[in-house]
Short mmCIF file of C-alpha atoms in Angstrom, two decimals:
data_model
loop_
_atom_site.label_atom_id
_atom_site.label_comp_id
_atom_site.label_asym_id
_atom_site.label_seq_id
_atom_site.Cartn_x
_atom_site.Cartn_y
_atom_site.Cartn_z
CA MET J 1 66.24 13.54 35.26
CA ASP J 2 66.55 11.50 38.49
CA TYR J 3 70.31 11.61 38.90
CA ARG J 4 70.16 9.75 42.21
CA LYS J 5 68.38 6.78 40.61
CA ALA J 6 70.75 6.77 37.66
CA CYS J 7 73.73 6.51 40.01
CA LEU J 8 72.15 3.85 42.24
CA ASP J 9 71.08 1.69 39.29
CA ARG J 10 74.67 1.49 38.09
CA LEU J 11 76.03 0.14 41.38
CA PRO J 12 75.89 -3.37 42.90
CA GLN J 13 72.70 -3.35 45.00
CA GLY J 14 74.21 -5.51 47.73
CA LEU J 15 77.02 -2.98 48.14
CA VAL J 16 74.49 -0.14 48.31
CA GLU J 17 72.68 -1.85 51.18
CA VAL J 18 75.93 -2.54 53.04
CA ALA J 19 76.96 1.09 52.64
CA ARG J 20 73.56 2.28 53.83
CA SER J 21 73.94 0.28 57.07
CA HIS J 22 76.98 2.39 57.96
CA PHE J 23 74.75 5.45 58.29
CA ASP J 24 72.47 4.10 61.02
CA GLY J 25 72.36 6.65 63.84
CA GLN J 26 74.23 9.34 61.93
CA ASP J 27 73.38 12.98 62.56
CA PRO J 28 71.01 14.61 60.05
CA ALA J 29 73.78 16.64 58.40
CA HIS J 30 75.80 13.52 57.53
CA ASP J 31 73.15 10.82 57.16
CA TRP J 32 72.19 8.53 54.28
CA GLN J 33 70.16 11.29 52.63
CA HIS J 34 73.32 13.45 52.51
CA ASN J 35 75.07 10.52 50.84
CA LEU J 36 72.29 10.19 48.27
CA ARG J 37 72.39 13.89 47.48
CA VAL J 38 76.15 13.74 46.92
CA MET J 39 75.71 10.69 44.70
CA ALA J 40 73.07 12.50 42.62
CA MET J 41 75.25 15.58 42.25
CA CYS J 42 78.24 13.42 41.28
CA GLU J 43 76.11 11.83 38.57
CA ARG J 44 75.04 15.24 37.25
CA ILE J 45 78.45 16.88 37.36
CA GLY J 46 80.26 13.72 36.24
CA ARG J 47 78.16 13.48 33.07
CA GLU J 48 78.94 17.08 32.18
CA GLU J 49 82.65 16.82 32.98
CA GLY J 50 83.30 13.44 31.31
CA ALA J 51 84.14 11.49 34.47
CA ASP J 52 84.20 7.72 34.82
CA LEU J 53 80.76 7.34 36.33
CA MET J 54 81.36 3.90 37.83
CA ILE J 55 84.50 4.97 39.71
CA LEU J 56 82.77 8.18 40.72
CA GLY J 57 79.60 6.42 41.85
CA LEU J 58 81.52 3.93 43.97
CA GLY J 59 83.54 6.73 45.55
CA ALA J 60 80.41 8.77 46.29
CA LEU J 61 78.64 5.75 47.75
CA LEU J 62 81.45 4.97 50.17
CA HIS J 63 82.99 8.39 50.88
CA ASP J 64 81.35 8.80 54.31
CA VAL J 65 81.07 5.21 55.58
CA GLY J 66 83.81 5.97 58.11
CA ARG J 67 82.01 8.77 59.95
CA ALA J 68 80.72 6.61 62.80
CA GLU J 69 84.23 5.37 63.52
CA GLU J 70 85.54 8.93 63.27
CA ARG J 71 83.22 9.88 66.13
CA ARG J 72 84.62 7.07 68.23
CA THR J 73 88.32 7.47 67.42
CA GLY J 74 88.86 10.99 66.09
CA GLU J 75 90.62 9.68 62.98
CA CYS J 76 89.73 11.41 59.70
CA HIS J 77 86.69 9.70 58.23
CA ALA J 78 88.16 9.87 54.71
CA GLN J 79 91.03 7.66 55.77
CA ILE J 80 88.64 5.24 57.48
CA SER J 81 86.26 5.22 54.48
CA ALA J 82 89.12 4.50 52.07
CA ARG J 83 90.20 1.48 54.15
CA SER J 84 86.63 0.22 54.39
CA ALA J 85 86.19 0.70 50.67
CA GLU J 86 89.09 -1.66 49.96
CA VAL J 87 87.43 -4.42 51.99
CA LEU J 88 83.96 -3.87 50.56
CA LEU J 89 85.07 -3.59 46.95
CA ARG J 90 87.32 -6.62 47.20
CA GLU J 91 84.30 -8.60 48.43
CA GLU J 92 82.54 -7.49 45.26
CA GLY J 93 85.39 -8.98 43.23
CA LEU J 94 86.59 -5.67 41.81
CA SER J 95 90.16 -5.33 40.54
CA ASP J 96 93.05 -3.73 42.42
CA SER J 97 93.21 -0.91 39.88
CA ILE J 98 89.55 0.00 40.37
CA ILE J 99 89.90 -0.18 44.17
CA THR J 100 92.93 2.08 44.10
CA ARG J 101 91.14 4.67 41.99
CA VAL J 102 88.06 4.64 44.22
CA GLN J 103 90.19 5.01 47.34
CA ALA J 104 91.94 8.03 45.81
CA VAL J 105 88.57 9.63 45.05
CA ILE J 106 87.46 9.10 48.64
CA LEU J 107 90.69 10.42 50.17
CA ALA J 108 90.61 13.59 48.06
CA HIS J 109 87.10 14.62 49.10
CA ARG J 110 88.64 15.96 52.32
CA PHE J 111 90.91 18.57 50.72
CA ARG J 112 94.27 18.84 52.43
CA LYS J 113 97.29 20.70 51.09
CA ASP J 114 99.20 17.43 50.78
CA ARG J 115 96.39 15.71 48.91
CA PRO J 116 94.37 18.01 46.62
CA PRO J 117 91.97 16.48 44.10
CA VAL J 118 93.81 15.69 40.86
CA THR J 119 91.71 13.46 38.60
CA ILE J 120 88.36 14.57 37.29
CA GLU J 121 86.62 11.96 39.50
CA GLU J 122 88.39 13.32 42.58
CA LYS J 123 87.42 16.88 41.69
CA VAL J 124 83.79 15.97 41.03
CA LEU J 125 83.29 14.19 44.38
CA PHE J 126 84.98 17.07 46.21
CA ASP J 127 82.70 19.57 44.46
CA ALA J 128 79.53 17.52 44.98
CA ASP J 129 80.24 17.09 48.69
CA LYS J 130 80.87 20.82 49.13
CA LEU J 131 77.79 21.84 47.16
CA ASP J 132 75.71 20.01 49.77
CA SER J 133 77.03 22.54 52.30
CA ILE J 134 75.52 25.57 50.61
CA GLY J 135 72.13 26.67 49.31
CA ALA J 136 68.86 25.70 50.98
CA ILE J 137 70.24 22.28 51.96
CA GLY J 138 73.36 23.91 53.36
CA VAL J 139 71.36 26.28 55.54
CA ALA J 140 69.26 23.39 56.85
CA ARG J 141 72.38 21.31 57.56
CA ALA J 142 74.06 24.17 59.39
CA PHE J 143 71.13 24.55 61.78
CA ALA J 144 70.63 20.79 62.15
CA TYR J 145 74.28 20.17 63.02
CA SER J 146 74.26 23.12 65.42
CA GLY J 147 71.41 21.37 67.24
CA VAL J 148 73.31 18.06 67.33
CA LEU J 149 76.25 19.83 68.99
CA GLY J 150 73.98 21.61 71.45
CA GLN J 151 74.90 25.06 70.14
CA VAL J 152 72.68 28.10 70.25
CA ILE J 153 71.23 29.37 66.96
CA GLN J 154 71.88 33.01 67.86
CA SER J 155 74.44 34.64 70.17
CA ASP J 156 76.10 38.01 70.76
CA GLN J 157 79.14 36.31 72.27
CA GLU J 158 82.05 35.98 69.84
CA GLU J 159 83.27 32.70 71.31
CA GLN J 160 79.93 30.93 70.78
CA HIS J 161 79.62 29.19 67.46
CA THR J 162 76.34 29.63 65.56
CA PRO J 163 75.04 28.86 62.08
CA LEU J 164 75.64 32.50 61.15
CA LYS J 165 79.31 32.22 62.15
CA GLU J 166 79.57 28.98 60.17
CA TYR J 167 78.30 30.91 57.15
CA GLU J 168 80.65 33.86 57.70
CA TRP J 169 83.73 31.78 58.45
CA LYS J 170 83.28 28.89 56.00
CA LEU J 171 80.14 28.52 53.89
CA GLN J 172 80.36 31.81 52.00
CA ARG J 173 83.84 30.81 50.74
CA ILE J 174 82.90 27.43 49.34
CA LYS J 175 81.86 28.58 45.87
CA ASP J 176 85.42 29.86 45.28
CA ARG J 177 87.00 26.51 46.24
CA LEU J 178 85.26 24.35 43.67
CA PHE J 179 87.21 22.73 40.83
CA THR J 180 84.79 22.01 38.00
CA GLN J 181 82.95 24.56 35.86
CA THR J 182 79.71 22.62 36.23
CA ALA J 183 79.90 22.82 40.02
CA ARG J 184 80.81 26.49 39.94
CA ASP J 185 77.75 27.18 37.82
CA ILE J 186 75.49 25.30 40.21
CA ALA J 187 77.05 27.07 43.17
CA LEU J 188 76.05 30.55 41.94
CA GLU J 189 72.33 30.10 42.65
CA ARG J 190 72.95 28.19 45.87
CA HIS J 191 75.31 30.87 47.11
CA ARG J 192 72.85 33.63 46.20
CA PHE J 193 70.03 31.98 48.13
CA MET J 194 72.23 31.28 51.17
CA THR J 195 73.50 34.86 51.24
CA MET J 196 69.97 36.20 50.99
CA PHE J 197 68.85 33.95 53.85
CA PHE J 198 71.57 35.05 56.26
CA GLU J 199 71.20 38.71 55.33
CA GLN J 200 67.52 38.48 56.23
CA TRP J 201 68.42 36.52 59.35
CA LYS J 202 70.61 39.38 60.55
CA GLU J 203 67.81 41.88 59.87
CA GLU J 204 65.24 39.79 61.72
CA VAL J 205 67.29 39.26 64.87
CA GLN J 206 67.77 43.04 65.07
CA GLY J 207 64.03 43.57 64.71
CA ASN J 208 64.37 45.33 61.38
CA ARG J 209 62.10 42.87 59.53
#
């Protein structure tokens, strides 16, 4: 099934195009394709978990529209995206109750101790966004973003950040932070592949393979 198409077909097409315009010039780890992958995963997980697919789809569509402003101002992009969502959804004529729910979904995708995901829609978007950080896509994003930041891909210096350190410090822990059973099931294979990749990486840089 094409989960991405199913999600996009449910949403107002004008809103989709407006959202897409917010990703012009974004880095390859957080671009429109990342947004589409998150939307597809939300559709898949949301169907399994009984989420409101319209609320979830709108939240997934708009969850990262604030990233460009985050680069300029340093403010959390989830906060910016939630504010932007209110304006964009109100222009679509959606009700205050829908807008409030979508904003909550967006805010919760950046897990903070004072705002953990609570509703099933919040949990699904959080999980879908984090799943895009692991597996084959996660490995590719780690190296792509390292290049954007001008980091080396390999270093013996502890203070230099590399994709391997990103894996050891963050990515290998993601599967244990997910909320839904569907996402946890998906994460098993992605985690296995990612672990295998970095284990081979370590062998290759030492000349053992």
